[in-house]
Short mmCIF file of C-alpha atoms and ligand atoms in Angstrom, two decimals:
data_model
loop_
_atom_site.label_atom_id
_atom_site.label_comp_id
_atom_site.label_asym_id
_atom_site.label_seq_id
_atom_site.Cartn_x
_atom_site.Cartn_y
_atom_site.Cartn_z
CA MET A 21 -27.86 -7.67 -3.44
CA LYS A 22 -29.93 -4.75 -4.78
CA ARG A 23 -29.44 -3.33 -8.28
CA GLY A 24 -26.49 -0.98 -8.38
CA GLU A 25 -24.95 -2.35 -5.19
CA GLU A 26 -22.51 -4.52 -7.11
CA SER A 27 -20.86 -1.42 -8.57
CA ARG A 28 -20.22 -0.18 -5.02
CA VAL A 29 -17.99 -3.18 -4.31
CA ILE A 30 -14.30 -2.79 -5.08
CA LEU A 31 -12.51 -6.09 -5.73
CA PHE A 32 -8.97 -6.02 -4.34
CA ALA A 33 -6.49 -8.62 -5.60
CA THR A 34 -4.41 -9.28 -2.50
CA GLN A 35 -3.88 -11.86 0.20
CA ASN A 36 -2.81 -9.22 2.71
CA MET A 37 -5.77 -8.66 5.05
CA HIS A 38 -4.02 -5.68 6.69
CA LYS A 39 -4.09 -3.91 3.34
CA VAL A 40 -7.76 -4.88 2.87
CA GLU A 41 -8.69 -3.41 6.27
CA GLU A 42 -6.75 -0.20 5.56
CA LEU A 43 -8.53 0.26 2.20
CA ARG A 44 -11.91 -0.65 3.72
CA ALA A 45 -11.63 2.13 6.28
CA VAL A 46 -10.99 4.76 3.60
CA LEU A 47 -13.30 3.53 0.82
CA GLY A 48 -16.06 2.85 3.36
CA SER A 49 -16.15 6.59 4.06
CA CYS A 50 -17.03 7.28 0.41
CA GLY A 51 -19.66 4.52 0.23
CA TYR A 52 -17.69 1.58 -1.20
CA SER A 53 -16.98 -1.82 0.28
CA VAL A 54 -13.79 -3.76 -0.43
CA GLU A 55 -13.64 -7.51 -1.06
CA PRO A 56 -10.39 -9.46 -1.44
CA VAL A 57 -10.16 -11.69 -4.52
CA ASP A 58 -7.74 -14.43 -5.34
CA THR A 59 -6.02 -14.00 -8.71
CA PRO A 60 -2.76 -15.47 -9.97
CA LYS A 61 -0.06 -13.06 -8.72
CA VAL A 62 2.01 -11.69 -11.59
CA GLU A 63 4.68 -9.22 -10.49
CA ILE A 64 6.97 -8.01 -13.28
CA GLN A 65 10.54 -6.89 -12.56
CA SER A 66 10.69 -3.11 -12.65
CA SER A 67 12.18 -0.29 -10.60
CA SER A 68 8.83 1.53 -10.86
CA LEU A 69 5.97 0.72 -8.47
CA GLU A 70 3.60 2.31 -11.02
CA THR A 71 4.66 -0.13 -13.76
CA ILE A 72 4.48 -3.16 -11.42
CA ALA A 73 1.00 -2.23 -10.14
CA ALA A 74 -0.37 -1.32 -13.60
CA TYR A 75 0.73 -4.61 -15.19
CA ALA A 76 -0.55 -6.66 -12.27
CA ALA A 77 -3.93 -4.89 -12.38
CA ILE A 78 -4.39 -5.39 -16.14
CA ILE A 79 -3.52 -9.09 -15.83
CA ALA A 80 -5.89 -9.50 -12.84
CA TYR A 81 -8.69 -7.73 -14.79
CA ASN A 82 -8.18 -9.96 -17.84
CA HIS A 83 -8.29 -13.01 -15.56
CA LEU A 84 -11.40 -12.00 -13.59
CA GLY A 85 -13.33 -10.15 -16.29
CA LYS A 86 -14.34 -7.59 -13.64
CA PRO A 87 -12.79 -4.28 -12.53
CA VAL A 88 -10.14 -4.92 -9.92
CA VAL A 89 -7.66 -3.05 -7.72
CA VAL A 90 -4.02 -4.03 -7.23
CA GLU A 91 -1.77 -2.16 -4.82
CA ASP A 92 2.01 -2.13 -4.73
CA ALA A 93 4.03 -0.37 -2.06
CA GLY A 94 7.60 0.10 -0.94
CA LEU A 95 9.80 1.63 1.72
CA PHE A 96 12.46 4.06 0.40
CA ILE A 97 15.31 4.83 2.84
CA ASP A 98 17.25 8.01 2.01
CA ALA A 99 20.59 6.91 3.56
CA LEU A 100 20.40 3.71 1.44
CA LYS A 101 19.66 5.69 -1.75
CA GLY A 102 16.04 4.53 -1.84
CA PHE A 103 16.66 0.86 -0.98
CA PRO A 104 14.66 -1.39 -0.62
CA GLY A 105 12.04 0.54 -2.68
CA PRO A 106 10.39 -1.80 -5.23
CA TYR A 107 12.28 -4.75 -3.68
CA SER A 108 10.68 -4.23 -0.24
CA SER A 109 8.74 -7.45 -0.24
CA TYR A 110 11.85 -9.55 -1.03
CA VAL A 111 13.95 -7.64 1.51
CA TYR A 112 11.25 -8.08 4.16
CA ARG A 113 11.18 -11.84 3.53
CA THR A 114 14.98 -12.16 3.58
CA ILE A 115 16.72 -9.75 5.99
CA GLY A 116 13.48 -8.39 7.52
CA VAL A 117 13.04 -5.59 10.05
CA GLN A 118 16.18 -6.53 12.02
CA GLY A 119 18.25 -6.57 8.81
CA ILE A 120 17.20 -3.00 7.98
CA LEU A 121 18.04 -1.89 11.53
CA ARG A 122 21.49 -3.49 11.16
CA LEU A 123 22.09 -1.70 7.83
CA LEU A 124 21.35 1.59 9.62
CA GLU A 125 23.50 0.92 12.70
CA GLY A 126 25.40 4.11 13.55
CA VAL A 127 23.55 6.05 10.81
CA SER A 128 22.02 9.27 12.12
CA GLU A 129 20.25 10.28 8.88
CA ARG A 130 17.24 7.97 9.21
CA THR A 131 14.68 9.67 6.97
CA ALA A 132 12.58 7.47 4.69
CA TYR A 133 9.25 7.35 2.95
CA PHE A 134 6.61 4.80 2.09
CA LYS A 135 4.96 4.98 -1.31
CA SER A 136 1.77 3.23 -2.37
CA VAL A 137 0.45 2.86 -5.90
CA ILE A 138 -3.14 1.73 -6.32
CA ALA A 139 -3.94 0.54 -9.86
CA TYR A 140 -7.62 0.17 -10.77
CA ALA A 141 -8.13 -1.73 -14.02
CA GLY A 142 -11.43 -2.00 -15.86
CA PRO A 143 -13.04 -1.22 -19.22
CA TRP A 144 -11.55 2.29 -18.88
CA GLY A 145 -8.00 0.87 -18.97
CA VAL A 146 -5.96 1.39 -15.83
CA GLU A 147 -6.04 4.35 -13.46
CA LEU A 148 -3.18 4.94 -11.00
CA PHE A 149 -3.44 6.65 -7.60
CA THR A 150 -0.31 7.30 -5.55
CA GLY A 151 0.30 8.23 -1.94
CA ILE A 152 3.49 9.02 -0.03
CA VAL A 153 4.22 9.41 3.68
CA ARG A 154 7.54 10.77 4.87
CA GLY A 155 9.01 9.77 8.20
CA ARG A 156 12.01 8.12 9.79
CA ILE A 157 13.34 4.67 10.67
CA ALA A 158 13.19 4.11 14.45
CA GLU A 159 16.26 3.00 16.42
CA GLU A 160 14.50 -0.23 17.42
CA ALA A 161 11.31 -2.12 16.49
CA ARG A 162 8.25 -1.01 18.49
CA GLY A 163 4.62 -2.17 18.49
CA SER A 164 2.77 -5.27 17.43
CA GLN A 165 0.01 -4.06 15.09
CA GLY A 166 0.08 -3.82 11.31
CA PHE A 167 2.53 -5.69 9.10
CA GLY A 168 5.85 -5.53 7.26
CA PHE A 169 8.07 -2.62 8.24
CA ASP A 170 5.39 -0.99 10.44
CA PRO A 171 7.41 -1.59 13.68
CA ILE A 172 10.30 0.61 12.46
CA PHE A 173 8.52 3.42 10.59
CA VAL A 174 7.64 6.65 12.43
CA PRO A 175 5.62 9.05 10.23
CA GLU A 176 6.28 12.80 10.35
CA GLY A 177 3.96 14.37 12.92
CA SER A 178 4.00 11.41 15.32
CA SER A 179 6.44 9.77 17.73
CA LYS A 180 4.76 6.36 17.41
CA THR A 181 5.68 3.69 14.87
CA PHE A 182 2.88 2.48 12.56
CA ALA A 183 2.89 -0.78 14.55
CA GLU A 184 1.92 1.19 17.69
CA MET A 185 -1.16 2.63 15.94
CA SER A 186 -4.68 1.36 15.28
CA ILE A 187 -5.74 1.18 11.61
CA GLU A 188 -7.65 4.45 12.05
CA GLU A 189 -4.56 6.22 13.41
CA LYS A 190 -2.22 4.73 10.79
CA ASN A 191 -4.67 5.88 8.11
CA LEU A 192 -4.31 9.51 9.28
CA TYR A 193 -0.76 9.37 7.87
CA SER A 194 -0.33 6.37 5.63
CA HIS A 195 0.75 6.24 2.01
CA ARG A 196 -2.00 3.69 1.29
CA ALA A 197 -4.75 5.82 2.86
CA ARG A 198 -3.56 8.81 0.81
CA ALA A 199 -3.66 6.80 -2.43
CA ALA A 200 -7.06 5.36 -1.44
CA SER A 201 -8.50 8.86 -0.84
CA LYS A 202 -7.57 9.75 -4.43
CA LEU A 203 -9.34 6.59 -5.62
CA CYS A 204 -12.39 7.69 -3.57
CA GLU A 205 -12.41 11.08 -5.31
CA TRP A 206 -12.19 9.42 -8.73
CA LEU A 207 -15.01 6.99 -7.91
CA THR A 208 -17.18 9.78 -6.56
CA GLU A 209 -16.65 11.94 -9.66
CA ARG A 210 -17.59 9.03 -11.94
CA THR A 211 -20.82 8.21 -10.10
CA LEU A 212 -22.11 11.82 -9.93
P1 IMP B 5 3.84 -5.15 -1.48
O1 IMP B 5 4.69 -5.75 -2.55
O2 IMP B 5 3.01 -3.99 -1.93
O3 IMP B 5 3.05 -6.14 -0.69
O4 IMP B 5 4.80 -4.45 -0.40
C1 IMP B 5 6.14 -4.71 -0.34
C2 IMP B 5 6.64 -4.75 1.07
O5 IMP B 5 6.68 -3.42 1.58
C3 IMP B 5 5.76 -5.55 2.04
O6 IMP B 5 6.20 -6.86 2.15
C4 IMP B 5 6.01 -4.84 3.34
O7 IMP B 5 7.12 -5.41 3.96
C5 IMP B 5 6.34 -3.42 2.93
N1 IMP B 5 5.17 -2.56 3.10
C6 IMP B 5 4.33 -2.08 2.17
N2 IMP B 5 3.39 -1.32 2.73
C7 IMP B 5 3.64 -1.34 4.05
C8 IMP B 5 3.00 -0.74 5.16
O8 IMP B 5 1.96 -0.07 5.08
N3 IMP B 5 3.57 -0.98 6.33
C9 IMP B 5 4.69 -1.74 6.49
N4 IMP B 5 5.32 -2.31 5.51
C10 IMP B 5 4.79 -2.11 4.27
#
């Protein structure tokens, strides 16, 4: 590794390789590579994705001793008053995609949004970058790509679910790509 190259590597504390690939595609375009790192996962109870991501990033930074990114995301369904929101991971593991479809049976108002918060902790403290994509919950699960609730989320401007899209296409809309573009801008400003 040449001098200076190390600072162009963003460490990402996650075990979700889908998230790593999505971030790689965006950060690659501003000259950064993304490497997953294993850190003890500490997720505090909070109704705010910002608070969850910020705490997790600070703890991961203290553990690693190197700047590190943590990302926390959630699906907010309007007809369910924002549920599952910050509890998306638990809800995905318990009732899953089919459970959400059952909760929305006979419901015509199917609007929802995904929100992503990227927290980047380092000697500067912690910087937060957020991204939102609005869309709707499909009537049935479609597609086999991606992860989580991708098979039932149709972003505004498309008729496909995220699970019917390649990473490049999902990134044209996704909450995570929007948050990652803001991180790109911040990184670029700091290295000018
Ligand atoms: P996490 O805690 O940030 O991993 O995300 C919580 C849950 O939200 C995950 O288990 C997924 O079910 C869901 N989720 C977050 N981002 C996405 C996405 O981009 N597509 C589909 N589901 C997502």
